[in-house]
Each structure stands twice: as C-alpha cells, then as structure tokens.
XYZ file of N, CA and C in Angstrom:
414
model
N -10.755 3.224 -33.859
C -9.620 2.561 -34.470
C -8.566 2.227 -33.431
N -8.361 3.120 -32.459
C -7.337 2.877 -31.453
C -7.659 1.643 -30.630
N -8.938 1.436 -30.313
C -9.312 0.259 -29.529
C -9.052 -1.021 -30.316
N -9.266 -0.984 -31.593
C -9.047 -2.170 -32.413
C -7.585 -2.600 -32.383
N -6.697 -1.664 -32.194
C -5.271 -1.984 -32.142
C -4.797 -2.316 -30.728
N -5.699 -2.304 -29.770
C -5.350 -2.662 -28.399
C -4.928 -1.497 -27.532
N -4.998 -0.288 -28.052
C -4.605 0.874 -27.262
C -5.786 1.343 -26.432
N -5.499 1.966 -25.320
C -6.548 2.524 -24.480
C -6.588 4.024 -24.677
N -7.783 4.602 -24.773
C -7.866 6.054 -24.938
C -7.387 6.767 -23.688
N -6.736 7.897 -23.882
C -6.286 8.697 -22.751
C -4.962 8.259 -22.161
N -4.276 7.343 -22.786
C -3.017 6.841 -22.255
C -1.952 7.920 -22.157
N -1.789 8.695 -23.204
C -0.780 9.754 -23.195
C -1.183 10.852 -22.219
N -2.472 11.187 -22.168
C -2.927 12.218 -21.231
C -2.707 11.775 -19.779
N -2.947 10.509 -19.496
C -2.704 9.999 -18.143
C -1.231 10.051 -17.798
N -0.394 9.654 -18.738
C 1.047 9.725 -18.512
C 1.503 11.168 -18.346
N 0.934 12.064 -19.136
C 1.299 13.473 -19.024
C 0.940 14.029 -17.646
N -0.235 13.665 -17.138
C -0.647 14.119 -15.804
C 0.295 13.536 -14.746
N 0.674 12.275 -14.901
C 1.607 11.651 -13.971
C 2.967 12.333 -14.030
N 3.399 12.677 -15.235
C 4.675 13.385 -15.401
C 4.641 14.767 -14.762
N 3.513 15.451 -14.883
C 3.408 16.782 -14.281
C 3.554 16.724 -12.775
N 2.980 15.689 -12.171
C 2.984 15.604 -10.711
C 4.243 14.945 -10.156
N 4.833 13.998 -10.900
C 5.936 13.199 -10.353
C 7.121 13.095 -11.325
N 7.407 14.161 -12.022
C 8.446 14.094 -13.057
C 9.820 13.732 -12.503
N 10.165 14.247 -11.339
C 11.490 13.968 -10.784
C 11.653 12.485 -10.447
N 10.631 11.884 -9.889
C 10.696 10.460 -9.544
C 10.754 9.604 -10.812
N 9.960 9.960 -11.816
C 9.979 9.207 -13.070
C 11.332 9.365 -13.751
N 11.874 10.577 -13.713
C 13.205 10.810 -14.287
C 14.239 9.914 -13.613
N 14.195 9.821 -12.299
C 15.144 8.969 -11.573
C 14.981 7.506 -11.990
N 13.742 7.029 -12.046
C 13.519 5.635 -12.438
C 14.014 5.373 -13.856
N 13.869 6.345 -14.738
C 14.379 6.186 -16.098
C 15.907 6.181 -16.116
N 16.531 7.028 -15.292
C 17.999 7.062 -15.219
C 18.534 5.703 -14.775
N 17.872 5.083 -13.803
C 18.268 3.754 -13.335
C 18.255 2.756 -14.491
N 17.329 2.952 -15.427
C 17.229 2.064 -16.587
C 18.125 2.498 -17.751
N 18.889 3.567 -17.562
C 19.775 4.046 -18.624
C 19.077 4.937 -19.630
N 17.934 5.470 -19.264
C 17.165 6.342 -20.144
C 17.050 7.723 -19.526
N 16.545 8.661 -20.297
C 16.294 10.012 -19.804
C 14.915 10.450 -20.259
N 14.291 11.300 -19.483
C 12.970 11.809 -19.832
C 13.020 12.625 -21.118
N 14.157 13.260 -21.356
C 14.284 14.067 -22.587
C 14.250 13.198 -23.849
N 14.386 11.883 -23.689
C 14.314 10.965 -24.825
C 12.876 10.628 -25.207
N 11.912 11.043 -24.363
C 10.511 10.718 -24.602
C 10.047 11.298 -25.930
N 9.383 10.490 -26.718
C 8.895 10.914 -28.026
C 9.860 10.591 -29.150
N 10.986 9.964 -28.821
C 11.948 9.567 -29.850
C 11.839 8.055 -30.057
N 12.645 7.547 -30.994
C 12.665 6.107 -31.229
C 13.231 5.350 -30.027
N 14.023 6.023 -29.213
C 14.623 5.381 -28.037
C 13.592 5.163 -26.935
N 12.687 6.126 -26.724
C 11.691 6.045 -25.666
C 10.366 6.645 -26.150
N 9.487 5.779 -26.588
C 8.165 6.225 -27.031
C 7.194 6.265 -25.860
N 6.000 6.790 -26.124
C 4.979 6.875 -25.080
C 4.551 5.489 -24.609
N 4.460 4.549 -25.525
C 4.104 3.174 -25.149
C 5.189 2.560 -24.268
N 6.448 2.896 -24.565
C 7.550 2.404 -23.729
C 7.431 2.956 -22.313
N 7.174 4.267 -22.222
C 7.048 4.891 -20.906
C 5.877 4.289 -20.136
N 4.776 4.043 -20.829
C 3.615 3.434 -20.169
C 3.983 2.064 -19.606
N 4.676 1.257 -20.371
C 5.086 -0.073 -19.892
C 6.039 0.021 -18.709
N 6.961 0.951 -18.783
C 7.923 1.128 -17.691
C 7.195 1.531 -16.414
N 6.332 2.539 -16.508
C 5.613 3.028 -15.327
C 4.685 1.947 -14.774
N 4.030 1.227 -15.651
C 3.081 0.199 -15.227
C 3.763 -0.952 -14.487
N 5.016 -1.234 -14.813
C 5.695 -2.398 -14.246
C 6.914 -2.042 -13.398
N 6.904 -0.857 -12.823
C 8.001 -0.472 -11.942
C 8.026 -1.366 -10.703
N 9.208 -1.666 -10.196
C 9.279 -2.473 -8.965
C 8.771 -1.687 -7.767
N 8.447 -2.395 -6.701
C 7.898 -1.768 -5.498
C 8.837 -0.739 -4.888
N 10.122 -0.897 -5.105
C 11.070 0.047 -4.513
C 11.403 1.225 -5.438
N 10.611 1.429 -6.476
C 10.869 2.523 -7.414
C 10.613 3.883 -6.761
N 11.265 4.880 -7.301
C 11.101 6.247 -6.789
C 9.674 6.739 -6.980
N 9.043 6.368 -8.094
C 7.667 6.824 -8.345
C 6.716 6.288 -7.277
N 6.794 5.014 -6.963
C 5.899 4.449 -5.961
C 6.205 4.988 -4.567
N 7.478 5.223 -4.277
C 7.821 5.823 -2.980
C 7.263 7.235 -2.869
N 7.241 7.966 -3.978
C 6.705 9.329 -3.983
C 5.184 9.331 -3.894
N 4.544 8.427 -4.612
C 3.085 8.389 -4.634
C 2.495 7.841 -3.335
N 3.172 6.878 -2.731
C 2.680 6.227 -1.507
C 3.786 6.204 -0.462
N 4.128 7.365 0.100
C 5.288 7.437 1.001
C 5.184 6.534 2.230
N 4.030 6.463 2.853
C 3.905 5.640 4.061
C 3.863 4.153 3.718
N 3.041 3.805 2.760
C 2.894 2.403 2.388
C 4.124 1.794 1.755
N 4.935 2.608 1.105
C 6.109 2.062 0.421
C 7.184 1.594 1.390
N 7.112 2.051 2.634
C 8.096 1.615 3.628
C 7.768 0.250 4.204
N 6.549 -0.200 4.044
C 6.119 -1.472 4.599
C 6.081 -2.524 3.503
N 6.973 -3.471 3.583
C 7.012 -4.609 2.676
C 6.430 -5.813 3.423
N 6.458 -6.954 2.778
C 5.923 -8.174 3.382
C 6.610 -8.475 4.704
N 7.922 -8.311 4.755
C 8.659 -8.618 5.988
C 8.208 -7.729 7.144
N 7.986 -6.465 6.882
C 7.549 -5.550 7.938
C 6.161 -5.919 8.446
N 5.269 -6.295 7.521
C 3.927 -6.710 7.933
C 3.989 -7.984 8.773
N 4.821 -8.924 8.349
C 4.952 -10.168 9.111
C 5.550 -9.915 10.494
N 6.551 -9.045 10.576
C 7.133 -8.727 11.880
C 6.119 -8.045 12.793
N 5.309 -7.171 12.234
C 4.271 -6.528 13.039
C 3.254 -7.562 13.522
N 2.910 -8.527 12.662
C 1.995 -9.597 13.074
C 2.588 -10.434 14.204
N 3.877 -10.743 14.101
C 4.549 -11.524 15.159
C 4.561 -10.733 16.460
N 4.908 -9.462 16.385
C 4.945 -8.624 17.587
C 3.553 -8.520 18.215
N 2.527 -8.323 17.385
C 1.158 -8.254 17.905
C 0.761 -9.561 18.580
N 1.119 -10.679 17.959
C 0.779 -11.989 18.525
C 1.474 -12.209 19.859
N 2.736 -11.847 19.937
C 3.472 -12.020 21.199
C 2.891 -11.139 22.302
N 2.555 -9.914 21.953
C 1.951 -9.022 22.946
C 0.589 -9.546 23.392
N -0.188 -10.102 22.456
C -1.492 -10.640 22.803
C -1.345 -11.873 23.707
N -0.381 -12.747 23.370
C -0.161 -13.944 24.200
C 0.264 -13.567 25.615
N 1.156 -12.585 25.733
C 1.588 -12.142 27.068
C 0.412 -11.533 27.821
N -0.403 -10.753 27.140
C -1.572 -10.130 27.762
C -2.577 -11.191 28.209
N -2.763 -12.232 27.383
C -3.764 -13.252 27.684
C -3.478 -13.971 28.992
N -2.239 -13.971 29.423
C -1.870 -14.660 30.664
C -1.984 -13.757 31.892
N -2.372 -12.518 31.703
C -2.511 -11.589 32.825
C -3.948 -11.614 33.348
N -4.159 -10.965 34.490
C -5.516 -10.843 35.029
C -6.420 -10.092 34.052
N -5.886 -9.036 33.438
C -6.676 -8.294 32.446
C -7.069 -9.201 31.284
N -6.155 -10.025 30.840
C -6.447 -10.935 29.734
C -7.519 -11.939 30.096
N -7.465 -12.461 31.296
C -8.483 -13.418 31.740
C -9.863 -12.768 31.840
N -9.864 -11.482 32.119
C -11.134 -10.761 32.234
C -11.531 -10.075 30.914
N -10.665 -10.158 29.917
C -10.967 -9.579 28.607
C -10.964 -8.071 28.560
N -10.096 -7.441 29.324
C -10.044 -5.980 29.319
C -8.608 -5.515 29.073
N -8.482 -4.266 28.650
C -7.174 -3.639 28.381
C -6.328 -4.447 27.403
N -6.979 -4.924 26.362
C -6.259 -5.684 25.334
C -5.195 -4.792 24.691
N -4.016 -5.331 24.393
C -2.969 -4.485 23.794
C -3.368 -3.986 22.402
N -2.973 -2.769 22.122
C -3.252 -2.140 20.829
C -2.300 -2.727 19.779
N -2.822 -3.216 18.644
C -1.928 -3.723 17.597
C -1.099 -2.598 16.982
N 0.013 -2.957 16.419
C 0.857 -1.995 15.718
C 0.067 -1.471 14.520
N 0.019 -0.163 14.362
C -0.756 0.439 13.270
C -0.007 0.233 11.957
N -0.704 -0.331 11.009
C -0.139 -0.545 9.669
C -0.464 0.662 8.800
N 0.324 0.892 7.752
C 0.035 2.017 6.854
C -1.337 1.871 6.207
N -2.062 2.970 6.161
C -3.367 2.980 5.520
C -4.495 2.464 6.390
N -4.192 2.061 7.610
C -5.228 1.565 8.516
C -5.321 2.475 9.723
N -6.512 2.626 10.233
C -6.703 3.389 11.461
C -6.385 2.490 12.641
N -6.051 3.093 13.754
C -5.820 2.298 14.952
C -7.136 1.678 15.387
N -7.042 0.614 16.162
C -8.233 -0.097 16.612
C -9.156 0.815 17.392
N -8.593 1.677 18.195
C -9.419 2.578 19.008
C -10.233 3.538 18.153
N -9.723 3.877 16.986
C -10.432 4.800 16.117
C -11.560 4.120 15.349
N -11.516 2.776 15.226
C -12.491 2.120 14.366
C -13.366 1.091 15.049
N -13.117 0.735 16.265
C -13.905 -0.295 16.942
C -15.207 0.275 17.467
N -16.249 -0.534 17.400
C -17.476 -0.179 18.086
C -18.609 0.300 17.220
N -18.426 0.480 15.940
C -19.555 0.928 15.136
C -20.424 -0.264 14.780
N -21.715 -0.027 14.683
C -22.654 -1.107 14.400
C -22.360 -1.758 13.057
N -21.989 -0.955 12.068
C -21.706 -1.498 10.743
C -20.558 -2.484 10.801
N -19.471 -2.116 11.475
C -18.324 -3.013 11.555
C -18.640 -4.266 12.346
N -19.457 -4.141 13.383
C -19.851 -5.322 14.150
C -20.717 -6.243 13.297
N -21.618 -5.669 12.508
C -22.438 -6.481 11.609
C -21.576 -7.192 10.566
N -20.562 -6.479 10.040
C -19.664 -7.097 9.071
C -18.893 -8.249 9.698
N -18.449 -8.082 10.938
C -17.720 -9.138 11.613
C -18.648 -10.330 11.884
N -19.873 -10.055 12.302
C -20.825 -11.141 12.525
C -21.116 -11.901 11.234
N -21.225 -11.177 10.112
C -21.414 -11.830 8.814
C -20.214 -12.710 8.491
N -19.022 -12.170 8.717
C -17.803 -12.918 8.440
C -17.744 -14.203 9.272
N -18.155 -14.113 10.529
C -18.115 -15.267 11.418
C -19.318 -16.201 11.198
N -20.289 -15.758 10.414
C -21.465 -16.580 10.149
C -22.479 -16.540 11.261
N -22.439 -15.508 12.087
C -23.345 -15.410 13.233
C -24.645 -14.722 12.901
N -24.785 -14.155 11.720
C -26.021 -13.468 11.324
C -26.946 -14.358 10.517
N -26.626 -15.615 10.405
C -27.452 -16.520 9.583
C -28.709 -16.945 10.293
C-alpha cells in the first residue's frame, strides 16, 4: 500500500539512522530554516518534511560538511583554480629540458577523493582503460 501512494519503504528508518549519526548537523540546518528537531513528528515538521529538507539541502549545509568534510571544501571554483594552476605548471614544465624529454612531469594538485598521480599511475588496468578511452585498443 505504501508504494501505491508513492512512499518508499524504510524512509523513516533511514532518517532515524542519519539522525543518530549526524543529529547536531541536522539540528543546525533545521535552526537555519526556523525549525527545531524537537518539532519532528508534529504538524509543524513531519517525517516527510524532514526527508525533503535533508534530500534538498544546499551544498554548504552543515550535514553535507559533516558527512563529506574534505569534499565539501572544494566547490566548482576551487576545482577550476586547481585546473588552471595545473595547466600553468604543465606549460612551464613543457618548455624545460625535462619537458622536452618527457620526464619529471609536475604533480597535479590532489583533489578531494582522488589519489595522487604517483599512487595510481602504471597499473595495466588503468593503462588499458586509457587506451580504450583514446580508441587505441580497436
């Protein structure tokens, strides 16, 4: 019956688990909206309301900063600046003797959630994936 009404099973249990782990951050996000966690289960703030709020929190919300501390600091602007810095370093390197010989390439700025190039370069699987991407395995 719940599916017929558009509800998903386990919604309250999922929210409860999220509340157990991140209650302080959720409380803060609710305070910003003029609500309180103690209102949960009343006509002012139902479980469906909380689900909608949590599902559509902005990127700068306390919950997302708590759940993804490293990644939440990097927005589009930070990624673009890192790309610009990497490009400038690569261009400067390309004009050196090392660049002409293809050695000692500068290490890109490590982005959140990614390993440094030195930690991930050189495996056969990744080389095969790159060759597939470039169309060289056809």
